[in-house]
Structures are given as C-alpha cells and as structure tokens.
CSV table of N, CA and C in Angstrom, one decimal:
chain,number,residue,atom,x,y,z
A,35,UNK,N,181.8,317.9,163.6
A,35,UNK,CA,182.6,318.2,163.0
A,35,UNK,C,183.6,317.1,162.4
A,36,UNK,N,183.5,316.2,162.9
A,36,UNK,CA,184.3,315.0,162.7
A,36,UNK,C,183.5,314.3,161.5
A,37,UNK,N,182.5,314.4,161.1
A,37,UNK,CA,181.8,313.5,160.2
A,37,UNK,C,181.7,314.9,159.0
A,38,UNK,N,182.1,316.0,159.1
A,38,UNK,CA,181.9,316.6,157.9
A,38,UNK,C,183.5,316.2,157.5
A,39,UNK,N,184.4,316.3,158.1
A,39,UNK,CA,186.0,316.2,158.0
A,39,UNK,C,186.2,314.7,157.3
A,40,UNK,N,185.7,313.7,158.0
A,40,UNK,CA,185.3,312.4,157.0
A,40,UNK,C,184.9,312.5,155.6
A,41,UNK,N,183.3,313.3,155.6
A,41,UNK,CA,183.1,313.1,154.4
A,41,UNK,C,183.7,313.8,153.3
A,42,UNK,N,184.5,315.0,153.6
A,42,UNK,CA,185.6,316.0,153.1
A,42,UNK,C,186.7,315.2,152.3
A,43,UNK,N,187.2,314.0,153.5
A,43,UNK,CA,188.2,313.3,152.9
A,43,UNK,C,188.0,312.3,152.1
A,44,UNK,N,186.7,311.7,152.0
A,44,UNK,CA,186.3,310.9,151.1
A,44,UNK,C,185.7,311.4,150.0
A,45,UNK,N,185.2,312.5,149.8
A,45,UNK,CA,185.0,313.3,148.3
A,45,UNK,C,186.4,313.2,147.7
A,46,UNK,N,187.4,313.6,148.6
A,46,UNK,CA,188.8,314.2,147.7
A,46,UNK,C,189.2,312.7,147.4
A,47,UNK,N,189.1,311.6,148.4
A,47,UNK,CA,189.6,310.6,147.9
A,47,UNK,C,188.9,309.8,146.5
A,48,UNK,N,187.7,310.0,146.5
A,48,UNK,CA,186.8,309.6,145.3
A,48,UNK,C,187.1,310.2,144.1
A,49,UNK,N,187.5,311.5,144.3
A,49,UNK,CA,187.6,312.5,142.8
A,49,UNK,C,188.9,311.8,142.5
A,50,UNK,N,189.7,311.7,143.4
A,50,UNK,CA,191.5,311.4,142.9
A,50,UNK,C,191.3,309.8,142.7
A,51,UNK,N,190.4,308.7,143.0
A,51,UNK,CA,190.5,307.8,142.4
A,51,UNK,C,189.9,307.6,141.0
A,52,UNK,N,188.5,308.5,140.6
A,52,UNK,CA,188.0,308.3,139.4
A,52,UNK,C,189.0,309.1,138.8
A,53,UNK,N,189.5,309.9,138.8
A,53,UNK,CA,190.6,310.8,138.0
A,53,UNK,C,191.4,309.8,137.8
A,54,UNK,N,192.0,308.8,138.5
A,54,UNK,CA,193.3,308.1,138.2
A,54,UNK,C,192.6,307.2,137.2
A,55,UNK,N,191.5,306.5,138.0
A,55,UNK,CA,191.0,305.4,137.1
A,55,UNK,C,190.3,305.9,135.3
A,56,UNK,N,190.2,307.0,135.5
A,56,UNK,CA,189.5,307.4,134.0
A,56,UNK,C,190.6,308.0,133.0
A,57,UNK,N,191.8,308.0,133.3
A,57,UNK,CA,192.6,308.6,132.5
A,57,UNK,C,193.2,307.6,130.9
A,58,UNK,N,192.7,306.5,130.7
A,58,UNK,CA,192.7,305.9,129.6
A,58,UNK,C,191.8,306.2,128.8
A,59,UNK,N,190.5,306.5,129.5
A,59,UNK,CA,189.5,307.1,128.6
A,59,UNK,C,189.7,308.3,127.7
A,60,UNK,N,191.1,308.8,128.0
A,60,UNK,CA,191.5,309.7,127.0
A,60,UNK,C,192.2,309.3,125.9
A,61,UNK,N,192.5,308.2,125.8
A,61,UNK,CA,193.0,307.1,124.4
A,61,UNK,C,192.2,306.6,124.0
A,62,UNK,N,191.2,305.5,124.9
A,62,UNK,CA,190.6,304.8,124.5
A,62,UNK,C,189.3,305.3,124.1
A,63,UNK,N,189.0,305.5,123.2
A,63,UNK,CA,187.5,306.2,122.9
A,63,UNK,C,186.4,305.2,122.3
A,64,UNK,N,186.3,304.0,122.9
A,64,UNK,CA,185.4,303.0,122.5
A,64,UNK,C,183.6,303.7,123.2
A,65,UNK,N,184.0,304.7,124.1
A,65,UNK,CA,182.5,305.7,124.5
A,65,UNK,C,182.7,306.9,124.6
A,66,UNK,N,182.8,307.1,123.2
A,66,UNK,CA,182.7,308.8,123.0
A,66,UNK,C,182.1,309.5,123.7
A,67,UNK,N,180.9,309.5,124.6
A,67,UNK,CA,180.5,310.2,125.5
A,67,UNK,C,181.1,310.4,127.0
A,68,UNK,N,181.4,309.2,127.2
A,68,UNK,CA,182.2,309.1,128.6
A,68,UNK,C,183.7,309.5,128.3
A,69,UNK,N,184.3,309.4,127.1
A,69,UNK,CA,185.5,309.9,127.1
A,69,UNK,C,185.4,311.5,127.3
A,70,UNK,N,184.5,312.1,126.6
A,70,UNK,CA,184.3,313.5,126.5
A,70,UNK,C,183.8,313.9,127.8
A,71,UNK,N,182.9,313.4,128.6
A,71,UNK,CA,182.8,313.7,130.2
A,71,UNK,C,183.8,313.4,130.8
A,72,UNK,N,184.8,312.5,130.8
A,72,UNK,CA,186.0,312.5,131.8
A,72,UNK,C,187.1,313.3,131.1
A,73,UNK,N,187.0,313.9,130.1
A,73,UNK,CA,188.0,314.8,129.2
A,73,UNK,C,187.6,316.1,130.2
A,74,UNK,N,186.4,316.3,130.7
A,74,UNK,CA,185.9,317.5,131.1
A,74,UNK,C,186.5,317.5,132.5
A,75,UNK,N,186.0,316.3,133.1
A,75,UNK,CA,186.3,315.8,134.7
A,75,UNK,C,187.8,316.2,134.6
A,76,UNK,N,188.7,315.5,133.8
A,76,UNK,CA,189.6,315.8,133.9
A,76,UNK,C,190.7,317.5,133.9
A,77,UNK,N,189.9,318.2,133.0
A,77,UNK,CA,190.3,319.4,132.7
A,77,UNK,C,189.8,320.2,134.5
A,78,UNK,N,188.6,320.1,134.4
A,78,UNK,CA,188.2,320.8,136.0
A,78,UNK,C,189.1,320.5,137.0
A,79,UNK,N,189.4,319.1,137.1
A,79,UNK,CA,190.1,318.6,138.1
A,79,UNK,C,191.5,319.2,138.2
A,80,UNK,N,192.0,319.2,137.3
A,80,UNK,CA,193.5,319.9,136.8
A,80,UNK,C,193.7,321.2,137.2
A,81,UNK,N,192.7,322.2,136.8
A,81,UNK,CA,192.7,323.2,136.9
A,81,UNK,C,192.4,323.9,138.5
A,82,UNK,N,191.6,323.0,139.1
A,82,UNK,CA,191.2,323.2,140.4
A,82,UNK,C,192.4,322.7,141.4
A,83,UNK,N,193.1,321.6,141.0
A,83,UNK,CA,194.4,321.4,141.4
A,83,UNK,C,195.4,322.3,141.5
A,84,UNK,N,195.6,322.9,140.3
A,84,UNK,CA,196.9,323.6,140.3
A,84,UNK,C,196.3,325.1,141.1
A,85,UNK,N,195.3,325.7,140.9
A,85,UNK,CA,194.7,327.0,141.5
A,85,UNK,C,195.2,326.7,142.9
A,86,UNK,N,194.7,325.8,143.7
A,86,UNK,CA,194.8,325.3,145.0
A,86,UNK,C,196.0,325.0,145.1
A,87,UNK,N,197.2,324.6,144.7
A,87,UNK,CA,198.3,324.2,145.0
A,87,UNK,C,198.9,325.9,144.9
A,88,UNK,N,198.5,326.6,144.0
A,88,UNK,CA,199.2,328.1,143.8
A,88,UNK,C,198.7,328.8,144.7
A,89,UNK,N,197.4,328.8,145.3
A,89,UNK,CA,196.9,329.7,146.2
A,89,UNK,C,197.4,329.2,147.7
A,90,UNK,N,197.2,327.8,148.0
A,90,UNK,CA,197.4,327.1,149.5
A,90,UNK,C,198.6,326.5,149.5
A,91,UNK,N,199.0,325.9,148.5
A,91,UNK,CA,200.3,324.9,148.3
A,91,UNK,C,199.7,323.5,148.7
A,92,UNK,N,198.9,323.4,148.4
A,92,UNK,CA,198.0,322.1,148.6
A,92,UNK,C,196.5,322.0,148.0
A,93,UNK,N,195.9,321.0,148.0
A,93,UNK,CA,194.5,321.1,147.4
A,93,UNK,C,193.5,321.7,148.5
A,94,UNK,N,192.7,322.3,148.1
A,94,UNK,CA,191.9,323.3,149.2
A,94,UNK,C,190.9,322.2,149.8
A,95,UNK,N,190.7,320.9,149.4
A,95,UNK,CA,190.1,319.9,150.0
A,95,UNK,C,190.9,319.5,151.1
A,96,UNK,N,192.1,319.6,151.2
A,96,UNK,CA,193.3,318.8,152.6
A,96,UNK,C,193.0,320.3,153.2
A,97,UNK,N,193.5,321.8,152.7
A,97,UNK,CA,192.8,322.4,153.9
A,97,UNK,C,191.7,322.5,154.6
A,98,UNK,N,190.6,322.3,154.1
A,98,UNK,CA,189.2,322.5,154.6
A,98,UNK,C,188.7,321.3,155.4
A,99,UNK,N,189.4,320.1,155.4
A,99,UNK,CA,189.3,318.8,156.2
A,99,UNK,C,190.3,318.9,156.9
A,100,UNK,N,191.3,319.7,157.2
A,100,UNK,CA,192.2,319.8,158.3
A,100,UNK,C,191.5,321.0,159.3
A,101,UNK,N,191.3,321.9,158.8
A,101,UNK,CA,190.2,322.8,159.5
A,101,UNK,C,189.2,322.2,160.3
A,102,UNK,N,188.4,321.4,159.6
A,102,UNK,CA,187.7,320.7,160.3
A,102,UNK,C,187.9,319.7,161.3
A,103,UNK,N,188.8,318.7,160.9
A,103,UNK,CA,189.6,318.0,162.0
A,103,UNK,C,190.0,318.6,162.9
A,104,UNK,N,190.6,320.0,162.9
A,104,UNK,CA,190.9,320.6,163.7
A,104,UNK,C,189.8,321.1,165.1
A,105,UNK,N,188.8,321.5,164.4
A,105,UNK,CA,187.7,322.1,164.7
A,105,UNK,C,187.2,320.8,165.7
A,106,UNK,N,187.2,319.6,165.3
A,106,UNK,CA,186.9,318.7,166.0
A,106,UNK,C,187.3,318.2,167.2
A,107,UNK,N,188.8,319.1,167.6
A,107,UNK,CA,189.6,318.7,168.4
A,107,UNK,C,190.8,317.4,168.1
A,108,UNK,N,190.6,316.9,166.7
A,108,UNK,CA,191.7,315.8,166.3
A,108,UNK,C,192.6,316.5,165.5
A,109,UNK,N,194.1,316.9,165.9
A,109,UNK,CA,195.1,317.5,165.6
A,109,UNK,C,195.6,316.9,164.1
A,110,UNK,N,195.3,317.5,163.1
A,110,UNK,CA,195.8,316.9,161.6
A,110,UNK,C,197.4,317.8,161.3
A,111,UNK,N,197.9,316.8,160.9
A,111,UNK,CA,199.5,317.4,160.5
A,111,UNK,C,199.4,318.2,158.9
A,112,UNK,N,200.5,318.7,158.7
A,112,UNK,CA,200.5,319.4,157.7
A,112,UNK,C,200.9,318.4,156.4
A,113,UNK,N,200.8,317.4,156.5
A,113,UNK,CA,201.1,316.2,155.3
A,113,UNK,C,200.1,316.3,154.2
A,114,UNK,N,200.5,316.5,153.5
A,114,UNK,CA,199.2,316.3,152.1
A,114,UNK,C,198.5,315.2,152.1
A,115,UNK,N,196.9,315.2,151.7
A,115,UNK,CA,196.5,314.1,151.8
A,115,UNK,C,196.8,313.2,151.0
A,116,UNK,N,197.4,313.4,149.5
A,116,UNK,CA,197.7,312.4,148.8
A,116,UNK,C,198.7,311.1,149.6
A,117,UNK,N,199.7,311.9,150.3
A,117,UNK,CA,200.5,311.2,151.5
A,117,UNK,C,200.0,310.4,152.2
A,118,UNK,N,198.8,311.0,152.9
A,118,UNK,CA,197.9,310.3,153.9
A,118,UNK,C,197.5,309.2,153.6
A,119,UNK,N,196.5,309.2,151.9
A,119,UNK,CA,196.1,308.2,151.6
A,119,UNK,C,196.9,307.0,150.9
A,120,UNK,N,198.0,307.3,150.3
A,120,UNK,CA,199.3,306.3,150.3
A,120,UNK,C,198.9,305.4,150.9
A,121,UNK,N,199.7,306.3,152.5
A,121,UNK,CA,200.0,305.7,153.8
A,121,UNK,C,199.0,304.4,154.2
A,122,UNK,N,197.6,305.1,154.3
A,122,UNK,CA,196.2,304.3,154.5
A,122,UNK,C,195.9,302.8,153.6
A,123,UNK,N,196.3,303.4,152.3
A,123,UNK,CA,196.0,302.2,151.0
A,123,UNK,C,196.7,301.4,151.3
A,124,UNK,N,198.3,301.6,151.0
A,124,UNK,CA,199.3,301.0,150.7
A,124,UNK,C,200.4,300.7,151.9
A,125,UNK,N,200.0,301.1,153.0
A,125,UNK,CA,200.8,300.9,154.1
A,125,UNK,C,202.1,301.3,154.1
A,126,UNK,N,202.6,302.4,153.3
A,126,UNK,CA,204.0,303.0,152.8
A,126,UNK,C,203.8,304.6,153.2
A,127,UNK,N,204.5,305.1,153.7
A,127,UNK,CA,204.7,306.7,154.0
A,127,UNK,C,205.8,307.5,152.9
A,128,UNK,N,205.7,307.6,152.1
A,128,UNK,CA,206.1,308.6,151.0
A,128,UNK,C,206.5,309.6,151.8
A,129,UNK,N,207.6,310.5,151.3
A,129,UNK,CA,207.9,311.9,152.0
A,129,UNK,C,207.1,312.5,151.3
A,130,UNK,N,206.9,313.6,152.1
A,130,UNK,CA,206.1,314.8,151.0
A,130,UNK,C,206.6,315.1,149.8
A,131,UNK,N,207.9,315.5,149.8
A,131,UNK,CA,208.2,315.8,148.0
A,131,UNK,C,207.9,314.4,147.2
A,132,UNK,N,208.4,313.4,147.5
A,132,UNK,CA,207.8,312.2,146.6
A,132,UNK,C,206.6,312.4,146.4
A,133,UNK,N,205.7,312.4,147.5
A,133,UNK,CA,204.1,313.0,146.9
A,133,UNK,C,203.9,313.9,145.7
A,134,UNK,N,204.5,314.8,146.4
A,134,UNK,CA,204.1,315.9,145.6
A,134,UNK,C,204.8,315.8,143.9
A,135,UNK,N,206.0,315.0,143.8
A,135,UNK,CA,206.3,314.7,142.6
A,135,UNK,C,205.5,313.7,141.5
A,136,UNK,N,205.0,312.6,142.5
A,136,UNK,CA,204.1,311.9,141.6
A,136,UNK,C,202.8,312.6,141.5
A,137,UNK,N,202.2,313.2,142.1
A,137,UNK,CA,200.9,314.2,141.9
A,137,UNK,C,201.4,315.1,140.5
A,138,UNK,N,202.5,315.7,140.6
A,138,UNK,CA,202.9,316.7,139.4
A,138,UNK,C,202.9,315.4,137.9
A,139,UNK,N,203.2,314.3,138.3
A,139,UNK,CA,203.9,313.7,137.3
A,139,UNK,C,202.2,312.9,136.6
A,140,UNK,N,201.3,312.9,137.6
A,140,UNK,CA,200.0,312.5,137.2
A,140,UNK,C,199.4,313.4,136.2
A,141,UNK,N,199.7,314.8,136.9
A,141,UNK,CA,198.7,315.8,136.3
A,141,UNK,C,199.6,315.9,135.1
A,142,UNK,N,200.9,315.9,134.8
A,142,UNK,CA,201.3,316.1,133.6
A,142,UNK,C,200.9,315.0,132.3
A,143,UNK,N,200.6,313.7,133.0
A,143,UNK,CA,200.2,312.7,132.1
A,143,UNK,C,198.9,312.8,131.6
A,144,UNK,N,198.0,313.5,133.2
A,144,UNK,CA,196.6,313.9,132.4
A,144,UNK,C,196.7,314.6,131.4
A,145,UNK,N,197.6,315.8,131.4
A,145,UNK,CA,197.4,317.0,130.7
A,145,UNK,C,197.9,316.3,128.7
A,146,UNK,N,198.9,315.7,128.8
A,146,UNK,CA,199.0,314.6,127.7
A,146,UNK,C,198.2,314.2,127.1
A,147,UNK,N,197.6,313.4,128.0
A,147,UNK,CA,196.0,312.4,127.4
A,147,UNK,C,195.0,313.6,127.0
A,148,UNK,N,195.0,314.6,127.8
A,148,UNK,CA,193.8,315.5,127.2
A,148,UNK,C,194.2,316.3,126.0
A,149,UNK,N,195.6,316.5,125.9
A,149,UNK,CA,196.2,317.0,124.7
A,149,UNK,C,195.9,316.0,123.4
A,150,UNK,N,195.8,314.7,123.7
A,150,UNK,CA,196.0,313.7,122.7
A,150,UNK,C,194.6,313.3,122.6
A,151,UNK,N,193.6,313.4,123.0
A,151,UNK,CA,192.0,313.5,122.9
A,151,UNK,C,191.7,314.5,121.9
A,152,UNK,N,192.2,315.7,122.3
A,152,UNK,CA,191.4,316.8,121.1
A,152,UNK,C,192.0,317.0,120.1
A,153,UNK,N,193.4,316.1,119.9
A,153,UNK,CA,194.3,316.2,118.5
A,153,UNK,C,193.3,315.2,118.2
A,154,UNK,N,193.3,313.7,118.4
A,154,UNK,CA,192.4,312.7,117.7
A,154,UNK,C,191.0,313.2,117.3
A,155,UNK,N,190.1,313.7,118.3
A,155,UNK,CA,189.1,314.4,117.8
A,155,UNK,C,189.0,315.4,116.7
A,156,UNK,N,190.0,316.2,116.4
A,156,UNK,CA,190.1,317.5,115.7
A,156,UNK,C,190.4,316.9,114.0
A,157,UNK,N,191.5,315.8,114.3
A,157,UNK,CA,191.7,315.1,113.0
A,157,UNK,C,191.0,314.0,112.7
A,158,UNK,N,190.0,313.4,113.2
A,158,UNK,CA,189.0,312.5,113.1
A,158,UNK,C,190.2,311.4,113.1
A,159,UNK,N,190.6,310.8,114.1
A,159,UNK,CA,191.4,309.7,114.0
A,159,UNK,C,191.0,308.8,115.2
A,160,UNK,N,190.7,307.4,114.7
A,160,UNK,CA,190.0,306.3,115.5
A,160,UNK,C,190.9,305.4,116.1
C-alpha cells in the first residue's frame, strides 16, 4: 500500500506542476496545438478540483492517498496535499487556510487564462 500511496502522491504533484507551469500557454500561443491541449487539460483539472472540493472538501487524490497511507500503517493528517507539497519543496508550512487561498487564486488565474484563450481564438487575435 505504501507504493500505491507514493504513486498517488507523485501523480498528484506532477498534475499540479504541469498545470502551474503550463499557465502561460493560455496567453502565449506560439504553439497552437500545445496551447489547445493545455487549455483542455486545465479545464479538466479545474472541474475535477472543484468537484472534489465540493464533495470531499479537498482533492480526491489527497483522500485516496490518505486512505492508502493509513492502510499501510502510516498515519496521515488532514492537512491538504498542497500544504504538504509546499512544506516538502520550500521547507515552509503555510496554514491550511493560506494553502486553500493560494489554490483558489491559482484556479481563478487559470479560469481567466482559459477565458482569454477562448476570446483570442474566437476573434482571431494573435
């Protein structure tokens, strides 16, 4: 179960990193196919994120990983994955509320970027 939990955490982290790094593709369209693919990835990511937070109060991957960690005998706290990731990467421990606010801000930026992408494509703006 530990390997499954680690795999889920790795997939979760990679999905978040790809989502964050790809945000400029919504504004900069040097590679239209990549921008379009990222736009769909971003939309899917946002919908899954919002549904997960509405249903469980956090990402479904966080819930699933916690179940696996606990089944492996390693107690996992109720701290959101984003806070744990920031703590691992940057060595700081933001509060859960700060982590949620940063996450909500990132979702807002992504939504604005998606709207801008659609607007530019609809109106033929380069």
